[in-house]
């Protein structure tokens, strides 16, 4: 069964408290926090996500899954560590060097937080293989990062299969998380390709019954 990490990116501000409560009781496994800096991607969600994390920390029992779509990951990691997240994910493409990426990985691990590395749809699996022994999760973007409500890019499924085979063949303990355009129709295909955690935003928050939708996603 896949775990469900609910993205609150496309949640409407005016209903935020009610929506967060409905998500909390819907059976999701994590809150997925999409942090954007206006540089790595054009949108900037920094202050909004800091505010939501503060609120979730005070009311929620669920773990936070922080997805940093930012260039200056080091300072963002520090800002979000205070919320004691379960996962912090940085982007491979954001690091200027291998050394910088390894520094981010170590910094997150030192704080006993699970480390994820994310790759955009056009980044090849080969580029991430050398980091697998040092991380907990690969977050494969199934849409271009930057906004919610997009359609899943089919070529990303092949990448997930390739990654999943490599992880099995090398007896590694790395989870695969997929993010973007995931819904009741395509979730089985992702699970079969080897995904353990799916991120779902608009397919949950646009639905009438969160609990029902989450149950259908947890297959
Ligand atoms: C995209 C984000 C995703 C996305 C999920 O940049 O990382 O988490 O918004 O939302 P949906 O499920 O609507 O694609
Ligand atoms: Zn995300």
XYZ file of C-alpha atoms and ligand atoms in Angstrom:
234
model
C 0.000 0.000 0.000
C 1.251 3.487 -0.800
C 1.411 6.239 1.783
C -0.292 9.523 0.979
C 1.354 12.888 1.526
C -1.205 15.655 1.051
C 0.049 18.829 -0.602
C -1.584 21.958 0.772
C -0.189 24.148 -2.018
C -3.471 24.624 -3.868
C -5.605 24.856 -0.733
C -7.660 28.055 -0.614
C -6.533 30.472 2.076
C -9.975 31.444 3.255
C -10.905 27.838 4.176
C -7.448 26.859 5.421
C -8.352 25.902 8.990
C -11.315 23.783 7.942
C -9.370 22.167 5.087
C -6.434 21.296 7.359
C -8.822 19.746 9.874
C -10.519 17.706 7.126
C -7.146 16.542 5.849
C -5.965 15.625 9.342
C -8.941 13.294 9.768
C -8.964 11.914 6.199
C -6.373 9.154 6.674
C -3.378 10.878 5.060
C 0.096 9.889 6.277
C 1.904 13.245 5.931
C 1.312 16.910 5.209
C 3.409 17.797 2.130
C 4.780 21.332 2.397
C 5.762 22.868 -0.965
C 8.314 25.585 -0.321
C 9.205 27.805 -3.297
C 11.687 30.683 -3.237
C 10.842 32.661 -6.389
C 14.235 31.665 -7.835
C 14.423 27.894 -8.326
C 10.804 28.219 -9.475
C 9.010 31.481 -10.146
C 6.418 31.286 -7.367
C 7.334 32.199 -3.800
C 5.440 30.330 -1.075
C 7.961 30.845 1.723
C 5.969 32.969 4.146
C 2.728 31.085 3.513
C 4.371 27.704 4.209
C 6.145 28.976 7.337
C 2.765 30.130 8.589
C 1.062 26.791 7.787
C 3.874 24.817 9.445
C 3.580 26.890 12.580
C -0.151 26.239 12.658
C 0.208 22.510 11.884
C 2.836 22.167 14.596
C 0.374 23.439 17.128
C -2.636 21.347 16.072
C -1.569 18.323 14.022
C -0.297 14.897 15.020
C 0.786 14.072 11.499
C 4.385 14.193 10.264
C 5.525 16.986 7.960
C 7.091 16.212 4.586
C 8.939 19.378 3.505
C 9.724 19.745 -0.216
C 12.233 22.559 -0.768
C 12.099 23.953 -4.306
C 14.750 26.534 -3.502
C 18.303 27.487 -4.472
C 19.699 28.379 -1.060
C 18.669 25.102 0.563
C 20.946 25.468 3.613
C 19.129 28.464 5.046
C 15.721 26.977 4.219
C 16.667 23.722 5.956
C 17.446 25.726 9.127
C 14.168 27.621 8.909
C 12.079 24.437 8.594
C 14.014 22.281 11.085
C 12.287 24.121 13.926
C 9.041 22.363 12.973
C 10.698 18.942 13.492
C 9.646 17.536 10.127
C 9.855 13.840 9.323
C 11.285 14.438 5.839
C 13.186 17.314 4.227
C 13.733 17.045 0.478
C 16.127 19.205 -1.536
C 16.505 19.347 -5.314
C 19.505 17.799 -7.035
C 19.353 20.564 -9.666
C 19.604 23.292 -7.014
C 23.058 22.240 -5.797
C 26.036 23.990 -7.387
C 28.322 21.028 -6.745
C 28.375 17.476 -5.479
C 30.006 18.762 -2.327
C 27.208 21.222 -1.682
C 24.573 18.505 -2.109
C 26.427 16.224 0.308
C 26.621 19.090 2.821
C 22.845 19.538 2.664
C 22.332 15.777 3.042
C 24.590 15.627 6.100
C 23.072 18.708 7.676
C 19.579 17.189 7.482
C 20.748 13.778 8.728
C 22.587 15.277 11.696
C 19.227 16.575 12.905
C 17.691 13.084 12.685
C 15.355 14.040 9.885
C 14.878 11.764 6.876
C 16.569 13.125 3.753
C 15.020 13.206 0.320
C 16.545 14.245 -2.981
C 14.183 15.355 -5.692
C 14.698 15.262 -9.438
C 12.784 17.196 -12.076
C 11.132 15.355 -15.006
C 14.096 15.929 -17.350
C 16.801 14.847 -14.913
C 18.037 11.321 -15.537
C 18.081 8.599 -12.891
C 21.838 8.110 -13.490
C 22.505 11.466 -11.883
C 21.115 10.392 -8.537
C 22.524 6.859 -8.189
C 25.729 7.811 -6.365
C 23.721 9.515 -3.590
C 21.334 6.629 -2.903
C 23.401 5.020 -0.118
C 23.266 8.282 1.861
C 19.594 9.215 1.601
C 16.188 7.864 2.632
C 13.915 8.988 -0.194
C 14.034 9.937 -3.859
C 11.221 12.290 -4.770
C 10.578 11.910 -8.484
C 8.748 14.923 -9.878
C 5.991 13.732 -12.192
C 5.275 17.327 -13.294
C 7.534 20.386 -13.671
C 7.874 21.889 -10.194
C 6.240 25.269 -9.687
C 2.518 24.817 -9.375
C -0.258 22.406 -8.474
C -3.042 21.063 -10.675
C -0.887 19.944 -13.627
C -1.094 16.664 -15.533
C 1.343 13.848 -14.828
C 4.089 13.513 -17.474
C 3.923 9.853 -18.673
C 7.685 9.498 -19.380
C 8.382 9.830 -15.636
C 6.887 6.357 -15.040
C 9.739 4.689 -16.912
C 12.220 6.595 -14.733
C 10.496 5.347 -11.593
C 10.689 1.729 -12.824
C 14.384 2.126 -13.599
C 15.045 3.600 -10.168
C 13.003 0.942 -8.413
C 14.895 -1.858 -10.184
C 18.237 -0.314 -9.284
C 17.230 0.012 -5.615
C 16.130 -3.642 -5.477
C 19.160 -4.983 -7.328
C 21.515 -3.155 -4.998
C 19.615 -4.005 -1.795
C 19.268 -0.353 -0.887
C 16.707 0.953 1.565
C 15.407 3.987 -0.260
C 11.768 4.955 -0.633
C 10.404 6.383 -3.864
C 8.005 9.306 -3.616
C 6.200 10.655 -6.687
C 4.870 14.203 -6.854
C 2.555 15.989 -9.269
C -0.664 15.238 -11.110
C -1.480 12.126 -9.076
C -5.095 11.014 -8.801
C -7.330 7.943 -8.383
C -6.838 7.031 -12.059
C -3.045 6.896 -12.195
C -2.069 5.890 -8.649
C -2.094 2.122 -9.363
C 0.343 2.609 -12.238
C 2.704 4.496 -9.920
C 2.471 1.843 -7.214
C 3.198 -0.884 -9.766
C 6.209 1.092 -10.967
C 7.628 1.025 -7.419
C 6.373 4.160 -5.666
C 5.947 3.941 -1.860
C 4.712 7.470 -1.148
C 2.488 9.570 -3.385
C 1.968 13.295 -3.089
C -1.537 14.420 -3.919
C -2.718 18.012 -3.827
C -5.587 19.094 -6.023
C -7.019 15.583 -6.428
C -7.745 15.632 -2.682
C -8.440 19.316 -2.008
C -10.756 19.662 -5.030
C -12.759 16.597 -4.044
C -15.994 16.715 -2.080
C -15.076 13.989 0.363
C -11.412 13.927 1.422
C -11.726 10.661 3.335
C -13.199 8.830 0.366
C -10.563 10.198 -1.999
C -7.685 9.339 0.323
C -9.040 5.795 0.772
C -9.039 5.378 -3.024
C -5.490 6.723 -3.255
C -4.159 4.333 -0.602
C -4.010 1.251 -2.723
C 4.637 21.058 -7.572
C 4.567 20.534 -6.156
C 3.574 19.411 -5.956
C 2.197 19.666 -6.484
C 1.163 18.681 -6.028
O 5.666 21.972 -7.684
O 5.803 20.044 -5.738
O 3.606 18.990 -4.608
O 1.779 20.944 -6.271
O -0.084 19.134 -6.423
P -1.012 18.352 -7.471
O -1.329 17.053 -6.841
O -2.163 19.254 -7.620
O -0.213 18.192 -8.743
Zn 5.869 18.882 -3.801
